[in-house]
CSV table of C-alpha atoms (C1' of nucleotides) in Angstrom, one decimal:
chain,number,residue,atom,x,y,z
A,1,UNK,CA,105.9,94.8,46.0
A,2,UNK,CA,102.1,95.9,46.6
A,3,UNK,CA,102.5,93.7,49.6
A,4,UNK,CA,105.9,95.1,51.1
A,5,UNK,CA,104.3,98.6,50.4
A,6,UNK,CA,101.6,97.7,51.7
A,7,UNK,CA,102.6,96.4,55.0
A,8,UNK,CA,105.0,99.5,55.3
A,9,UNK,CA,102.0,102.0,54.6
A,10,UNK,CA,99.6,99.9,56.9
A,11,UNK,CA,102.2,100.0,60.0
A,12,UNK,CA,102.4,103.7,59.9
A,13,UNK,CA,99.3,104.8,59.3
A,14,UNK,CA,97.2,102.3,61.1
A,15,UNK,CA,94.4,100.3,59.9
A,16,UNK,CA,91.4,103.1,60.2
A,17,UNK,CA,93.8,105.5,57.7
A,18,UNK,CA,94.9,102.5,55.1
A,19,UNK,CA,93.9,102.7,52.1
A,20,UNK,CA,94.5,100.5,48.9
A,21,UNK,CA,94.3,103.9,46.6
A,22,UNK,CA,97.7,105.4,48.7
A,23,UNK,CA,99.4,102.1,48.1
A,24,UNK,CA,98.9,101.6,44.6
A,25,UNK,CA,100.1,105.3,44.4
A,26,UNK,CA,103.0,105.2,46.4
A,27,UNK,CA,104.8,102.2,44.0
A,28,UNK,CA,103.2,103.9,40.9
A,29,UNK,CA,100.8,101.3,40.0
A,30,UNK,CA,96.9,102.4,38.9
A,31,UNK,CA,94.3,101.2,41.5
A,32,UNK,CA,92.7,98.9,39.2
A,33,UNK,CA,95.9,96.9,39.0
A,34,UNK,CA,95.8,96.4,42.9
A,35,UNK,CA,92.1,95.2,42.2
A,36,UNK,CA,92.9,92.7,39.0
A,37,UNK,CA,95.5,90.9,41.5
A,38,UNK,CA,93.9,90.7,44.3
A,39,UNK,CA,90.1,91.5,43.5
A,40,UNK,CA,88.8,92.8,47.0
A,41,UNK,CA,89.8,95.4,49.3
A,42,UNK,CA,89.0,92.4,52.3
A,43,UNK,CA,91.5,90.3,50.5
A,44,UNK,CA,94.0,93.2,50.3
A,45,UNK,CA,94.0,93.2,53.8
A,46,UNK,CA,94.3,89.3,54.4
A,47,UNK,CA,97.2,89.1,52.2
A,48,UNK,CA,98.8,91.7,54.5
A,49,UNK,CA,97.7,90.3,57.9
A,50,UNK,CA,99.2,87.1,56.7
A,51,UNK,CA,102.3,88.7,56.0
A,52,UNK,CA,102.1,89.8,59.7
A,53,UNK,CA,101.4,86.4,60.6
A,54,UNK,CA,104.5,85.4,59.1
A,55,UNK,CA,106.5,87.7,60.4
A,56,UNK,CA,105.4,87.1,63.8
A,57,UNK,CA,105.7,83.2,63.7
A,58,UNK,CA,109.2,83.8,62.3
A,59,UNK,CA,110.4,86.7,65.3
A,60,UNK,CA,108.5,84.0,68.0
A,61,UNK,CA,111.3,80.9,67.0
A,62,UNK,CA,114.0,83.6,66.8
A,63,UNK,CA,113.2,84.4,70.4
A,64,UNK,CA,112.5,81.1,71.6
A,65,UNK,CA,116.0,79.8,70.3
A,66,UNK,CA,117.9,82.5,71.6
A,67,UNK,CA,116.1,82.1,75.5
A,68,UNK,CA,117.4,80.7,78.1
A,69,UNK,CA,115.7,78.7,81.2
A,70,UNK,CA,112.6,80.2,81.3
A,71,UNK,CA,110.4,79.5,78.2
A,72,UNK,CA,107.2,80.1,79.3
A,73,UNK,CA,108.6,83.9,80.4
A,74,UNK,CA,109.9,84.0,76.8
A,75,UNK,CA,106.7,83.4,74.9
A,76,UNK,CA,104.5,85.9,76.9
A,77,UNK,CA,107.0,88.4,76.4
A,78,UNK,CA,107.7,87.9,72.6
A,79,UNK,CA,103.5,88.4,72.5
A,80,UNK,CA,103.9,91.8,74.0
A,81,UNK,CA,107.1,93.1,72.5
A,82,UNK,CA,105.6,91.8,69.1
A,83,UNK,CA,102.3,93.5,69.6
A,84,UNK,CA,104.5,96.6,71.0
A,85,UNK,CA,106.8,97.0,68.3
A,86,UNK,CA,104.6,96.6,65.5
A,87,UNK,CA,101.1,98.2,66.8
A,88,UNK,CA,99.3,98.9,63.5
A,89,UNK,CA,100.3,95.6,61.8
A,90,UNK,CA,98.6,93.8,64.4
A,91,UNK,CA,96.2,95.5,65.7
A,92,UNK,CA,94.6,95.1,61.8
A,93,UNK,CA,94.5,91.7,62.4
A,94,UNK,CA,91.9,92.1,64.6
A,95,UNK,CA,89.9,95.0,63.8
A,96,UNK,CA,90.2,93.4,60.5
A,97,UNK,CA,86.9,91.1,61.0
A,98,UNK,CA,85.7,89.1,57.4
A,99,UNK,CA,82.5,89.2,56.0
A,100,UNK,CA,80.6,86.2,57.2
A,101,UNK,CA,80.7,84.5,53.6
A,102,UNK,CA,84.1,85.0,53.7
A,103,UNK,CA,86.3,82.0,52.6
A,104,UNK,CA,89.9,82.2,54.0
A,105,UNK,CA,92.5,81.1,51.9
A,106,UNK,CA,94.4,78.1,53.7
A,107,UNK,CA,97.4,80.1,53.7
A,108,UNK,CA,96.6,82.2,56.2
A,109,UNK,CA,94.8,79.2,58.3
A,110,UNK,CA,97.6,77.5,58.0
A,111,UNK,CA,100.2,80.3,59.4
A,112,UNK,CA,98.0,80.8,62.0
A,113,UNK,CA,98.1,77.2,63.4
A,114,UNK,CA,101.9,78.0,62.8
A,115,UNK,CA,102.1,80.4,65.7
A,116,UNK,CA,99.5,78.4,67.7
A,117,UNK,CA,101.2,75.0,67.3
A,118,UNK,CA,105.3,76.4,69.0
A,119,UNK,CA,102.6,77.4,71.6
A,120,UNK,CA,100.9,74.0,72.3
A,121,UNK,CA,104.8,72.6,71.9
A,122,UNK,CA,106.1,75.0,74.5
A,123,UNK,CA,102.9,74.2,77.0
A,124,UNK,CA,103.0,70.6,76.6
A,125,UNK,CA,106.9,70.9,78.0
A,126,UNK,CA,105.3,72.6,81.0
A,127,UNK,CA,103.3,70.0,82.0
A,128,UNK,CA,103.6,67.2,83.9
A,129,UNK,CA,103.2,63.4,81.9
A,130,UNK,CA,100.0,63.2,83.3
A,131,UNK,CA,98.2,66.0,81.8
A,132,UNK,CA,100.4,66.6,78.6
A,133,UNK,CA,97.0,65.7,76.5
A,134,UNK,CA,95.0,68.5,77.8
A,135,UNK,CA,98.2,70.8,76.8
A,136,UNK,CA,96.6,71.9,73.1
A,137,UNK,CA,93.4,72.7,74.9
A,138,UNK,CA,95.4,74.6,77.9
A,139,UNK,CA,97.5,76.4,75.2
A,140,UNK,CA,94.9,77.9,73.0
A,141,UNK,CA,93.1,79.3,76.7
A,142,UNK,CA,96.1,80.6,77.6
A,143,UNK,CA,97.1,82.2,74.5
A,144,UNK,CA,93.7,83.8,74.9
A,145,UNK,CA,94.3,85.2,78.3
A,146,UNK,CA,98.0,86.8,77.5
A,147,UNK,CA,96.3,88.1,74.3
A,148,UNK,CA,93.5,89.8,76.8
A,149,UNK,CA,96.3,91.5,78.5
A,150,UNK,CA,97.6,92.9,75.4
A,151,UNK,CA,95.0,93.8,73.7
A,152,UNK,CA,94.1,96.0,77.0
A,153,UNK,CA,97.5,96.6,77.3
A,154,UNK,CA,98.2,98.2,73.6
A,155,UNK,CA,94.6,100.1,74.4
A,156,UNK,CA,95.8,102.1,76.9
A,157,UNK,CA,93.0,100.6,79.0
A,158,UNK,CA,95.4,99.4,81.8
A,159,UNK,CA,96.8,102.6,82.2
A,160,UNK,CA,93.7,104.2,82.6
A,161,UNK,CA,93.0,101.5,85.2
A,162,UNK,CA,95.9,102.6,87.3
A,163,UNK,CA,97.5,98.8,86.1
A,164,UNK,CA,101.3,98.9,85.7
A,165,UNK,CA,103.3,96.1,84.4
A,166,UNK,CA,100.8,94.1,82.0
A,167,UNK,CA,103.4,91.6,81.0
A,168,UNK,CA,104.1,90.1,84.7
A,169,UNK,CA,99.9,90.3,85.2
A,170,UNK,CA,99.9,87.8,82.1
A,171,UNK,CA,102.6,86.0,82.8
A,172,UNK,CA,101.5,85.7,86.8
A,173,UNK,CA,98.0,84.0,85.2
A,174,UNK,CA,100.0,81.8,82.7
A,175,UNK,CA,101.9,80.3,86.1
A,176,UNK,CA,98.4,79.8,87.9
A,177,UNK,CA,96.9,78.1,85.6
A,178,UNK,CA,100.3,75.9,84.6
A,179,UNK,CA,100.4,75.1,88.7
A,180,UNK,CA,97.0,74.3,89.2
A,181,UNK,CA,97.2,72.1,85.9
A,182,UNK,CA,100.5,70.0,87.8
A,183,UNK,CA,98.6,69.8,91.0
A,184,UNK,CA,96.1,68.2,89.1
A,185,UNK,CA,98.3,65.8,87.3
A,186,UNK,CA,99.6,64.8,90.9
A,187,UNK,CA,96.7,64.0,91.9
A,188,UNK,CA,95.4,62.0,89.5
A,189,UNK,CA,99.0,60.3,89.5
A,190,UNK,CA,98.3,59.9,93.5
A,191,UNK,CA,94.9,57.8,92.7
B,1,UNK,CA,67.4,110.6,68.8
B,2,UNK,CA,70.9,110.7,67.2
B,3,UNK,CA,72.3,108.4,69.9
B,4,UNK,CA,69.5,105.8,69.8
B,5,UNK,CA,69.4,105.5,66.2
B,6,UNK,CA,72.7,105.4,65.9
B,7,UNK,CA,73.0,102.7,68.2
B,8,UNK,CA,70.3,101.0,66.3
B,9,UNK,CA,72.6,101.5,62.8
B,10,UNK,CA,75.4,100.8,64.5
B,11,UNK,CA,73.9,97.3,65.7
B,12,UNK,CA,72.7,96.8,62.6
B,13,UNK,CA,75.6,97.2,60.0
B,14,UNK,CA,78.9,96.3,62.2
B,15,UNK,CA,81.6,98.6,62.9
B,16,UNK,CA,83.2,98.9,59.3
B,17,UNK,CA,80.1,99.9,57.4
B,18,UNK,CA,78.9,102.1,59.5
B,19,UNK,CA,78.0,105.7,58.9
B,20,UNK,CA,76.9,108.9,60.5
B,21,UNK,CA,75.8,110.1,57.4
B,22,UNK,CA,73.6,107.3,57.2
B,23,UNK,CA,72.1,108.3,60.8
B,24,UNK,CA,71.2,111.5,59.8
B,25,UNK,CA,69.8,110.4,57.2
B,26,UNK,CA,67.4,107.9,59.1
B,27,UNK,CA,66.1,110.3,61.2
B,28,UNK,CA,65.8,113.1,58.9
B,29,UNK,CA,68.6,115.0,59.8
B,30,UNK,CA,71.2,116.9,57.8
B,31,UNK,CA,74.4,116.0,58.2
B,32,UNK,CA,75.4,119.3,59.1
B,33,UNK,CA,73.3,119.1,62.4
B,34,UNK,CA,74.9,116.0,63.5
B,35,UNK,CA,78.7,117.7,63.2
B,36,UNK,CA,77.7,120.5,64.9
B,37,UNK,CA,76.1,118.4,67.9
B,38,UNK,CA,79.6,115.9,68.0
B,39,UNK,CA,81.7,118.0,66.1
B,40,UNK,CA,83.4,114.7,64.7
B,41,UNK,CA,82.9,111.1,64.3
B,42,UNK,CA,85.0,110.4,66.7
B,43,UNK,CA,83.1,111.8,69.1
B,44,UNK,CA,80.4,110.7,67.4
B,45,UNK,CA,81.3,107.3,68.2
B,46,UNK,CA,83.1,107.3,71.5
B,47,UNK,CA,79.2,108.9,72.4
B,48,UNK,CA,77.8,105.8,71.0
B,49,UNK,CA,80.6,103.2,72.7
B,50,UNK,CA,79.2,105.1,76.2
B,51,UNK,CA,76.0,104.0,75.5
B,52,UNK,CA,77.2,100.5,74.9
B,53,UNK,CA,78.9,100.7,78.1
B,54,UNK,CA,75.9,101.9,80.1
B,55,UNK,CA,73.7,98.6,78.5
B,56,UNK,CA,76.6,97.1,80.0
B,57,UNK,CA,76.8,97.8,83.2
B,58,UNK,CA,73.2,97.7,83.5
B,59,UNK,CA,72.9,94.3,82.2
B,60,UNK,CA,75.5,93.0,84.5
B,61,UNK,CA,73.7,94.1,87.4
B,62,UNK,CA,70.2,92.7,86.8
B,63,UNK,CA,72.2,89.5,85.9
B,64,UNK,CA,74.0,90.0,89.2
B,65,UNK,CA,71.0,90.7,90.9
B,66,UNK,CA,69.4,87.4,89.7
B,67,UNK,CA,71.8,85.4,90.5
B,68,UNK,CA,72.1,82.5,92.5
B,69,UNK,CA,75.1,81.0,94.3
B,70,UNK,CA,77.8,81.0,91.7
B,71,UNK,CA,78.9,84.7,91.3
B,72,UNK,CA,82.5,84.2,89.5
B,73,UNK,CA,80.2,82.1,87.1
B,74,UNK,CA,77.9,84.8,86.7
B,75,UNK,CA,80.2,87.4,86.0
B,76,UNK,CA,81.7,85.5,83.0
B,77,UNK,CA,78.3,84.2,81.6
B,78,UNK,CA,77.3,87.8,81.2
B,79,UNK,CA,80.5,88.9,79.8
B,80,UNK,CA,79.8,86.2,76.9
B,81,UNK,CA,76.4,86.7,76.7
B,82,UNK,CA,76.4,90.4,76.4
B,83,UNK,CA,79.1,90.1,74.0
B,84,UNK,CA,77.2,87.4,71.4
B,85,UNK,CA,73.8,89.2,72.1
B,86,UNK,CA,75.1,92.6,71.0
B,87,UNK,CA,78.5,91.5,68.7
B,88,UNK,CA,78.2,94.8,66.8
B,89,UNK,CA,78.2,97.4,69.4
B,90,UNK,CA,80.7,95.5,71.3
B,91,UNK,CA,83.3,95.1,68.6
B,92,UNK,CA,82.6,98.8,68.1
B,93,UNK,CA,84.5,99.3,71.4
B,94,UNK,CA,87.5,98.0,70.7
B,95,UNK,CA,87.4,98.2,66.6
B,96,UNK,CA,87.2,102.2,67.3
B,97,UNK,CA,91.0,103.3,68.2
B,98,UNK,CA,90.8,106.9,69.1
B,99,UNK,CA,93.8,109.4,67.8
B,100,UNK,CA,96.2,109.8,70.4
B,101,UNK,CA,96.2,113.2,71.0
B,102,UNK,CA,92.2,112.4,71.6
B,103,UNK,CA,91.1,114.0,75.2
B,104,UNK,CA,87.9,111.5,76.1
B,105,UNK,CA,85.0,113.2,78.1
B,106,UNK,CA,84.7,112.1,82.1
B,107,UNK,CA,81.8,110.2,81.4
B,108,UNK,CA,83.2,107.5,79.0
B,109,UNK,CA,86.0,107.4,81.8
B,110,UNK,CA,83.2,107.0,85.0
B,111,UNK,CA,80.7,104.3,82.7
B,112,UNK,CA,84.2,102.1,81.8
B,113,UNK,CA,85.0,102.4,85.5
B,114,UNK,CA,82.0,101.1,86.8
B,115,UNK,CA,81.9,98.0,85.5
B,116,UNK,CA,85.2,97.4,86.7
B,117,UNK,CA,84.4,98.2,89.7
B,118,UNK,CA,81.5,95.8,89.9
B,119,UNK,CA,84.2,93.4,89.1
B,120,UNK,CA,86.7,93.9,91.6
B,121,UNK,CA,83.7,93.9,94.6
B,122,UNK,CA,83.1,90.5,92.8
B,123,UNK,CA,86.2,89.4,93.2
B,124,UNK,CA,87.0,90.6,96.4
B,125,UNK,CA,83.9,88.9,97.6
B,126,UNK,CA,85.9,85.5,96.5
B,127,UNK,CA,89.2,85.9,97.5
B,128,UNK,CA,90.3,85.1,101.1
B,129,UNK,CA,90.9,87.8,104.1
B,130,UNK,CA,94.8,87.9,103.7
B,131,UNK,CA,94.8,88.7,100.0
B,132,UNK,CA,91.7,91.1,99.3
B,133,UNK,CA,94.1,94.0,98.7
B,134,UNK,CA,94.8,92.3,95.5
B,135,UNK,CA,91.7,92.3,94.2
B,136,UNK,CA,91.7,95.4,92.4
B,137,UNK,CA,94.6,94.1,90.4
B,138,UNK,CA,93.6,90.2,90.2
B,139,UNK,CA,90.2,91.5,89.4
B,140,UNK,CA,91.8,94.0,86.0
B,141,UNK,CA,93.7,90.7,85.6
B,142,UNK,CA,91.0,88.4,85.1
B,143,UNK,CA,89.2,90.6,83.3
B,144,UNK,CA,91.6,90.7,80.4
B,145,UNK,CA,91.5,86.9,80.4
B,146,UNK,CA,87.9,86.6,79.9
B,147,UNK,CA,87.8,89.2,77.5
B,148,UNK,CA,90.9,87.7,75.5
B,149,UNK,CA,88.4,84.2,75.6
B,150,UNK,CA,85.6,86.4,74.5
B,151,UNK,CA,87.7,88.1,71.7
B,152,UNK,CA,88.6,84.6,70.3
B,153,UNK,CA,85.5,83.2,70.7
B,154,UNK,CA,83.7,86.1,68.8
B,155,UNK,CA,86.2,86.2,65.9
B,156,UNK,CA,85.6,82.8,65.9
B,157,UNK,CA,89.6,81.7,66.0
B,158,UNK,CA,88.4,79.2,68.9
B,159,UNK,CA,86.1,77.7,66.5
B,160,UNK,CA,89.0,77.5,63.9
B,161,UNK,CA,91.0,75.6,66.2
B,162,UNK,CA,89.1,73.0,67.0
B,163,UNK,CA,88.1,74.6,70.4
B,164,UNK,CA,84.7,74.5,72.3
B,165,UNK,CA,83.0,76.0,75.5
B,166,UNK,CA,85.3,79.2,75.5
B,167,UNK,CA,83.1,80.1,78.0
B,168,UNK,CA,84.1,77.2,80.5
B,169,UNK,CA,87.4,77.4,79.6
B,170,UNK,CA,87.6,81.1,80.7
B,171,UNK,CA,85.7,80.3,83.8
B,172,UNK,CA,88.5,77.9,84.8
B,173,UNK,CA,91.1,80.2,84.2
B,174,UNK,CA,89.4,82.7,86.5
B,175,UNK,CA,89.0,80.0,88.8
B,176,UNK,CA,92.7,78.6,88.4
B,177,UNK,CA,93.7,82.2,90.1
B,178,UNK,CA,91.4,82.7,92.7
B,179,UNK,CA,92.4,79.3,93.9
B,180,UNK,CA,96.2,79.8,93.6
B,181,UNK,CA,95.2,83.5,95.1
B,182,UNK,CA,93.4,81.7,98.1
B,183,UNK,CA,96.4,79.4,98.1
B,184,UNK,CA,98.4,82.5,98.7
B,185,UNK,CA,96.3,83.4,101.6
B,186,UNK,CA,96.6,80.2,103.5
B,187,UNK,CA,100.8,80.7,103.2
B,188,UNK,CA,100.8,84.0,104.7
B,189,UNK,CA,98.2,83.3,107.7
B,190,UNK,CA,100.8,80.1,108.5
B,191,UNK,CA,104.0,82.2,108.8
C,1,DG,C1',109.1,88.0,11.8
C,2,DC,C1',104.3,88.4,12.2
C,3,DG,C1',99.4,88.7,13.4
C,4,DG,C1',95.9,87.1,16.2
C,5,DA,C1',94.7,85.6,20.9
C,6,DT,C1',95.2,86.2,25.7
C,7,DT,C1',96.7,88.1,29.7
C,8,DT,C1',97.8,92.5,32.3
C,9,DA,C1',97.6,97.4,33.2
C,10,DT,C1',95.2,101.7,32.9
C,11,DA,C1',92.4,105.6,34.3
C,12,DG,C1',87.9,107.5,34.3
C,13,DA,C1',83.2,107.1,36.3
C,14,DC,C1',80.2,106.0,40.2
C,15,DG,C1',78.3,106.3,44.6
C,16,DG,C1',79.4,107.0,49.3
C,17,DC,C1',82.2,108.7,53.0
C,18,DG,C1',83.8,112.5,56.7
C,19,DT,C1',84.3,117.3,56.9
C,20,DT,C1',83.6,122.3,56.1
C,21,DC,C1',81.1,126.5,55.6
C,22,DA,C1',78.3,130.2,53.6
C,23,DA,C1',73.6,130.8,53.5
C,24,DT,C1',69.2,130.1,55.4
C,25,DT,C1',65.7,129.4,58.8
C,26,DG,C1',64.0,129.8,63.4
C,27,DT,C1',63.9,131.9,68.0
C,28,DT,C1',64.6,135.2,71.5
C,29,DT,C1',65.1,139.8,73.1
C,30,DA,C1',64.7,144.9,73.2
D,1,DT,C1',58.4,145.0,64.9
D,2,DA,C1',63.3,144.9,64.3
D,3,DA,C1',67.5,143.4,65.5
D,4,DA,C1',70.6,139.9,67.6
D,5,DC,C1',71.4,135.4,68.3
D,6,DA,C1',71.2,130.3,67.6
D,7,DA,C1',70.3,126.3,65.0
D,8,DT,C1',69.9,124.0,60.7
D,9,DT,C1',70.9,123.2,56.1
D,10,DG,C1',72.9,121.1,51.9
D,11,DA,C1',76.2,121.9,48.3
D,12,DA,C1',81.2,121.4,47.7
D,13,DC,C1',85.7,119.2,48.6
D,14,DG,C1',88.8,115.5,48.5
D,15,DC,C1',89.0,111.2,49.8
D,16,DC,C1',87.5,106.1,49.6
D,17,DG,C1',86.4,101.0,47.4
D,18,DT,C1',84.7,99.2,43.2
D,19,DC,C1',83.6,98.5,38.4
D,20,DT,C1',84.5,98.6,33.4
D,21,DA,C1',85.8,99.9,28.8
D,22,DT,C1',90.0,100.6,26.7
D,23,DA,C1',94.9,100.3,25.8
D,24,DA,C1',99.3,98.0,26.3
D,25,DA,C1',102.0,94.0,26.7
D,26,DT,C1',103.0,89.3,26.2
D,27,DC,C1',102.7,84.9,24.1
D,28,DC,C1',102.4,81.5,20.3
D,29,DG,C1',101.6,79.0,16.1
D,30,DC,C1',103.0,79.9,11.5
DNA sequence: GCGGATTTATAGACGGCGTTCAATTGTTTA
DNA sequence: TAAACAATTGAACGCCGTCTATAAATCCGC
């Protein structure tokens, strides 16, 4: 309940407006009840950035099973309409940044490799036999780079660079990079 | 005096716990004085982000301007290094999401646009005859990818997974295009 | 069924925040 | 010098996260 509230009052008023106090409010509990269960306004905040996590992970397979030919097209485009349809919930995953003593709770460790791991999957299919090992390495770089584009992307900044199309621009550096890595696995084939 | 020691505070104590109350405080100012200089803290901050943005730029040109051969190399060195050596005011960039109905002032505009621009001479420099019109693009392009590296890498997700030298792994993504870019090139001078 | 023990919930208090504004101080001009 | 103007102030407001003493609810051996 304080986490379904939660996520709804975080994903319309955005992480700079949330507040523990309105949640507790909204569902009729006392703010110190919010505090007994889950202690810290930080930890608040993980719980519901995990939920997002989920949420994400879970809309990611849903898209994958239901696309065609062209997986690699599917997964940069489930980033972006994830990020677009649910702006606040993640952008406060990362303006969310942990005190440095911080100790995660594997949960949320644990649904992050979840997301990360369909990607690695997905790459690894992309490559030729002879570089398939480097594909957990390629994937997390690549995840990077479409999450660059996104991040800019949900910004505004590309706009305001006269950049149209974001999704293509990612997905037009995802193909590089996958080419470059089969030219590479010919060539060492070739040897 | 405000902007400096802002800056300073802003360095100090991160994004989240920063205050301008706390700057006018330092420097023995009221806090009335400071919200009738930036009227809000919006403002306040996008003020301090333009300074961030001038370091910036300025850093990346001596960097530039010292540097030998490799200048794709060079360029994302310093976009790492400027982010690790000042994590603070550079997450305050993209932690600080302005109101929509926000109107920024030229100047934030101009300072953003010049290091782009630095960028796109950069890569224009790199790319073969046939395909310099892209640059502009390629260049926005591969800055995202560097900065979605960077964003990981500073967050410290890449460390979470297992994953080192963000910083040569963004190269080579940067390198993966301009190669299939020059690649490009060669195709269209053949027809 | 009951009374003590233990968990759970409550709301008031605290200091700090961004923001506003009437009052004050300082500066220029006539 | 007196009046007009500008700059500065800090108390007040309603928020916030956090703590804590108190009250309510739940459980459990008898």
């Amino acid at each position: 309940m304080l986490l379904s509230e939660g996520h709804k009052h975080l994903a319309e008023v955005g992480f700079a407006r949330f507040s523990a106090r309105e949640v507790a409010k909204r569902i009729g509990y006392s703010i110190g009840t919010l505090y007994n269960v889950f202690g810290t306004y930080d930890r608040f905040l993980v719980a519901l950035n995990t939920r997002t996590f989920q949420l994400w992970a879970k809309e990611l397979r849903a898209e994958l099973d239901a696309c065609g030919g062209d997986r690699i097209r599917c997964l940069v485009e489930s980033y972006f309409r994830f990020a677009r349809a649910n702006r606040n919930v993640w952008l406060a995953i990362y303006d969310h940044h942990l005190p440095a003593d911080f100790v995660m709770p594997e949960e949320q460790d644990w649904l992050r490799g979840e997301l990360t791991h369909i990607v690695v999957r997905e790459v690894a299919a992309a490559l030729p036999e002879a570089v398939k090992p480097q594909a957990p390495t390629l994937a997390r770089s690549l995840l990077a780079s479409v999450h660059g584009h996104c991040v800019f992307d949900i910004a505004g900044s590309f706009a305001l660079m006269g950049q149209r199309e974001p999704v293509e621009m990612a997905l037009a550096r995802v193909r590089d990079t996958l080419t470059m890595a089969a030219r590479d696995g010919e060539e060492s084939r070739a040897q």
